[in-house]
PDB file of C-alpha atoms and ligand atoms in Angstrom:
ATOM      1  CA  MET P   1     -23.877  49.407  68.491  1.00 41.00           C
ATOM      2  CA  ARG P   2     -21.588  52.382  68.493  1.00 45.00           C
ATOM      3  CA  ALA P   3     -18.897  50.378  70.245  1.00 46.00           C
ATOM      4  CA  ILE P   4     -18.775  48.094  67.256  1.00 47.00           C
ATOM      5  CA  THR P   5     -18.378  50.721  64.604  1.00 43.00           C
ATOM      6  CA  SER P   6     -15.741  52.727  66.406  1.00 44.00           C
ATOM      7  CA  ARG P   7     -12.775  50.481  65.980  1.00 47.00           C
ATOM      8  CA  GLY P   8     -10.151  52.368  67.896  1.00 54.00           C
ATOM      9  CA  ASN P   9      -9.956  53.508  71.445  1.00 69.00           C
ATOM     10  CA  ARG P  10      -8.838  57.001  70.666  1.00 78.00           C
ATOM     11  CA  THR P  11     -10.953  58.624  73.348  1.00 84.00           C
ATOM     12  CA  THR P  12      -9.555  56.378  76.037  1.00 87.00           C
ATOM     13  CA  GLU P  13      -6.075  56.874  74.738  1.00 89.00           C
ATOM     14  CA  ALA P  14      -6.485  60.656  74.657  1.00 92.00           C
ATOM     15  CA  ARG P  15      -7.702  60.537  78.237  1.00 92.00           C
ATOM     16  CA  LEU P  16      -4.647  58.635  79.400  1.00 95.00           C
ATOM     17  CA  ARG P  17      -2.418  60.897  77.394  1.00 95.00           C
ATOM     18  CA  SER P  18      -3.684  64.020  79.092  1.00 95.00           C
ATOM     19  CA  MET P  19      -3.426  62.303  82.460  1.00 95.00           C
ATOM     20  CA  LEU P  20       0.252  61.569  81.839  1.00 96.00           C
ATOM     21  CA  VAL P  21       0.893  65.117  80.744  1.00 96.00           C
ATOM     22  CA  ARG P  22      -0.873  66.598  83.768  1.00 96.00           C
ATOM     23  CA  ALA P  23       0.953  64.268  86.116  1.00 95.00           C
ATOM     24  CA  GLY P  24       4.278  65.294  84.594  1.00 95.00           C
ATOM     25  CA  VAL P  25       5.133  61.758  83.553  1.00 95.00           C
ATOM     26  CA  ARG P  26       7.774  61.842  80.852  1.00 94.00           C
ATOM     27  CA  GLY P  27       9.689  59.575  78.548  1.00 95.00           C
ATOM     28  CA  TRP P  28       6.802  58.094  76.600  1.00 97.00           C
ATOM     29  CA  ARG P  29       5.658  58.219  73.041  1.00 96.00           C
ATOM     30  CA  ILE P  30       2.403  57.258  71.415  1.00 94.00           C
ATOM     31  CA  ARG P  31       2.585  54.233  69.128  1.00 92.00           C
ATOM     32  CA  PRO P  32       6.137  54.776  67.932  1.00 92.00           C
ATOM     33  CA  SER P  33       7.226  52.742  64.960  1.00 90.00           C
ATOM     34  CA  GLY P  34       9.727  49.955  65.250  1.00 88.00           C
ATOM     35  CA  ILE P  35       8.090  48.087  68.068  1.00 91.00           C
ATOM     36  CA  SER P  36       5.945  45.055  67.528  1.00 87.00           C
ATOM     37  CA  GLY P  37       2.390  44.825  68.684  1.00 88.00           C
ATOM     38  CA  THR P  38       1.766  48.605  68.355  1.00 90.00           C
ATOM     39  CA  PRO P  39       1.451  49.412  72.059  1.00 95.00           C
ATOM     40  CA  ASP P  40      -0.438  52.635  72.741  1.00 95.00           C
ATOM     41  CA  PHE P  41       2.359  54.120  74.844  1.00 97.00           C
ATOM     42  CA  VAL P  42       6.017  53.207  74.941  1.00 97.00           C
ATOM     43  CA  PHE P  43       8.578  54.263  77.511  1.00 97.00           C
ATOM     44  CA  ARG P  44      11.656  53.309  75.559  1.00 94.00           C
ATOM     45  CA  GLU P  45      14.276  54.001  78.148  1.00 94.00           C
ATOM     46  CA  ALA P  46      12.367  52.322  80.961  1.00 95.00           C
ATOM     47  CA  ARG P  47      11.390  49.538  78.564  1.00 96.00           C
ATOM     48  CA  VAL P  48       7.740  49.699  79.479  1.00 97.00           C
ATOM     49  CA  VAL P  49       4.826  49.396  77.084  1.00 98.00           C
ATOM     50  CA  VAL P  50       1.257  50.374  77.880  1.00 97.00           C
ATOM     51  CA  PHE P  51      -1.830  49.013  76.178  1.00 96.00           C
ATOM     52  CA  VAL P  52      -5.188  50.659  76.631  1.00 94.00           C
ATOM     53  CA  ASP P  53      -7.635  47.888  75.857  1.00 94.00           C
ATOM     54  CA  GLY P  54     -11.131  48.647  74.655  1.00 92.00           C
ATOM     55  CA  CYS P  55     -13.511  46.498  76.689  1.00 93.00           C
ATOM     56  CA  PHE P  56     -15.483  45.314  73.679  1.00 93.00           C
ATOM     57  CA  TRP P  57     -12.647  44.501  71.303  1.00 92.00           C
ATOM     58  CA  HIS P  58     -10.450  42.808  73.833  1.00 94.00           C
ATOM     59  CA  GLY P  59     -13.196  40.987  75.687  1.00 94.00           C
ATOM     60  CA  CYS P  60     -13.072  42.578  79.129  1.00 95.00           C
ATOM     61  CA  PRO P  61     -14.261  39.997  81.680  1.00 92.00           C
ATOM     62  CA  ARG P  62     -15.995  42.720  83.611  1.00 93.00           C
ATOM     63  CA  CYS P  63     -18.002  44.456  80.938  1.00 90.00           C
ATOM     64  CA  GLY P  64     -17.217  42.949  77.547  1.00 76.00           C
ATOM     65  CA  HIS P  65     -20.359  41.613  75.968  1.00 84.00           C
ATOM     66  CA  ILE P  66     -21.124  39.732  72.799  1.00 89.00           C
ATOM     67  CA  PRO P  67     -23.799  41.282  70.599  1.00 91.00           C
ATOM     68  CA  ARG P  68     -26.779  39.007  70.022  1.00 92.00           C
ATOM     69  CA  THR P  69     -26.674  39.576  66.309  1.00 94.00           C
ATOM     70  CA  ASN P  70     -23.917  37.498  64.756  1.00 95.00           C
ATOM     71  CA  ALA P  71     -22.927  36.237  68.189  1.00 95.00           C
ATOM     72  CA  LYS P  72     -20.853  33.466  66.680  1.00 96.00           C
ATOM     73  CA  TYR P  73     -18.893  35.869  64.551  1.00 96.00           C
ATOM     74  CA  TRP P  74     -18.176  38.208  67.441  1.00 95.00           C
ATOM     75  CA  THR P  75     -17.226  35.428  69.811  1.00 95.00           C
ATOM     76  CA  ALA P  76     -14.669  34.149  67.319  1.00 96.00           C
ATOM     77  CA  LYS P  77     -13.454  37.642  66.492  1.00 95.00           C
ATOM     78  CA  ILE P  78     -12.898  38.660  70.098  1.00 95.00           C
ATOM     79  CA  ALA P  79     -11.264  35.327  70.933  1.00 96.00           C
ATOM     80  CA  ARG P  80      -8.901  35.980  68.048  1.00 96.00           C
ATOM     81  CA  ASN P  81      -8.078  39.429  69.379  1.00 95.00           C
ATOM     82  CA  GLN P  82      -7.357  37.969  72.798  1.00 96.00           C
ATOM     83  CA  ARG P  83      -5.061  35.342  71.361  1.00 97.00           C
ATOM     84  CA  ARG P  84      -3.206  38.000  69.426  1.00 96.00           C
ATOM     85  CA  ASP P  85      -2.929  40.148  72.570  1.00 96.00           C
ATOM     86  CA  ARG P  86      -1.418  37.271  74.497  1.00 96.00           C
ATOM     87  CA  ARG P  87       1.023  36.529  71.710  1.00 96.00           C
ATOM     88  CA  THR P  88       2.261  40.064  71.192  1.00 96.00           C
ATOM     89  CA  ARG P  89       2.543  40.720  74.907  1.00 97.00           C
ATOM     90  CA  ARG P  90       4.485  37.550  75.483  1.00 97.00           C
ATOM     91  CA  ALA P  91       6.864  38.543  72.687  1.00 96.00           C
ATOM     92  CA  LEU P  92       7.344  42.003  74.200  1.00 97.00           C
ATOM     93  CA  ARG P  93       8.111  40.494  77.600  1.00 97.00           C
ATOM     94  CA  ALA P  94      10.593  38.157  75.969  1.00 97.00           C
ATOM     95  CA  ASN P  95      12.268  41.270  74.571  1.00 95.00           C
ATOM     96  CA  GLY P  96      12.647  42.724  78.033  1.00 96.00           C
ATOM     97  CA  TYR P  97       9.619  44.981  78.097  1.00 97.00           C
ATOM     98  CA  ARG P  98       7.348  45.317  81.017  1.00 97.00           C
ATOM     99  CA  VAL P  99       3.762  45.231  79.840  1.00 97.00           C
ATOM    100  CA  VAL P 100       1.065  47.327  81.502  1.00 98.00           C
ATOM    101  CA  ALA P 101      -2.426  46.588  80.168  1.00 97.00           C
ATOM    102  CA  ILE P 102      -5.227  48.890  81.177  1.00 96.00           C
ATOM    103  CA  TRP P 103      -8.908  48.267  80.555  1.00 96.00           C
ATOM    104  CA  GLU P 104     -10.933  51.104  79.179  1.00 94.00           C
ATOM    105  CA  CYS P 105     -13.400  50.726  82.050  1.00 95.00           C
ATOM    106  CA  ALA P 106     -10.647  50.732  84.681  1.00 96.00           C
ATOM    107  CA  LEU P 107      -9.402  54.022  83.329  1.00 95.00           C
ATOM    108  CA  LYS P 108     -12.852  55.491  83.810  1.00 93.00           C
ATOM    109  CA  ARG P 109     -13.452  53.885  87.163  1.00 95.00           C
ATOM    110  CA  ALA P 110     -10.067  54.333  88.795  1.00 96.00           C
ATOM    111  CA  PRO P 111      -7.878  56.682  86.747  1.00 96.00           C
ATOM    112  CA  GLY P 112      -5.565  57.329  89.696  1.00 96.00           C
ATOM    113  CA  ARG P 113      -4.819  53.687  90.124  1.00 97.00           C
ATOM    114  CA  CYS P 114      -4.067  53.254  86.419  1.00 97.00           C
ATOM    115  CA  LEU P 115      -1.742  56.217  86.471  1.00 97.00           C
ATOM    116  CA  ALA P 116       0.010  54.836  89.543  1.00 97.00           C
ATOM    117  CA  ARG P 117       0.568  51.489  87.826  1.00 97.00           C
ATOM    118  CA  ILE P 118       2.235  53.213  84.903  1.00 97.00           C
ATOM    119  CA  ARG P 119       4.338  55.487  87.080  1.00 95.00           C
ATOM    120  CA  ILE P 120       5.578  52.601  89.167  1.00 95.00           C
ATOM    121  CA  ALA P 121       6.402  50.484  86.134  1.00 96.00           C
ATOM    122  CA  ALA P 122       8.181  53.337  84.372  1.00 93.00           C
ATOM    123  CA  SER P 123      10.027  54.818  87.305  1.00 87.00           C
ATOM    124  CA  PRO P 124      13.763  54.205  87.283  1.00 73.00           C
ATOM    125  CA  GLY P 125      14.986  51.364  89.409  1.00 64.00           C
ATOM    126  CA  SER P 126      11.588  49.785  89.840  1.00 59.00           C
TER     127      SER P 126
HETATM  128 ZN1   ZN S   1     -14.248  46.661  80.995  1.00 65.37          ZN
END
């Protein structure tokens, strides 16, 4: 039940943050103000936003699960989160941002691939 009480994905975010620093990737900020949808990382100049999605809260198809207790509540709650995700990401794209969404589990499983996706999206001229 720990996944339910810990709302944020600070650990995952911190992991990605240190990966970016180690890889020498620059030009990003963490949740800067003045951008809708509060993306976890924003490359302003490259106009790229990165979301690190917690598998539980965002309903990862691979490992997101609905708790048995209050299943109805959680199903509705997670569906609501997913709708909001789609809406905010669509709005960001409409504003010329490229959206990179990374699952918490993907970051654990294949950190190199996640990093590569960000680098490619944020590299000039891509
Ligand atoms: Zn997952």
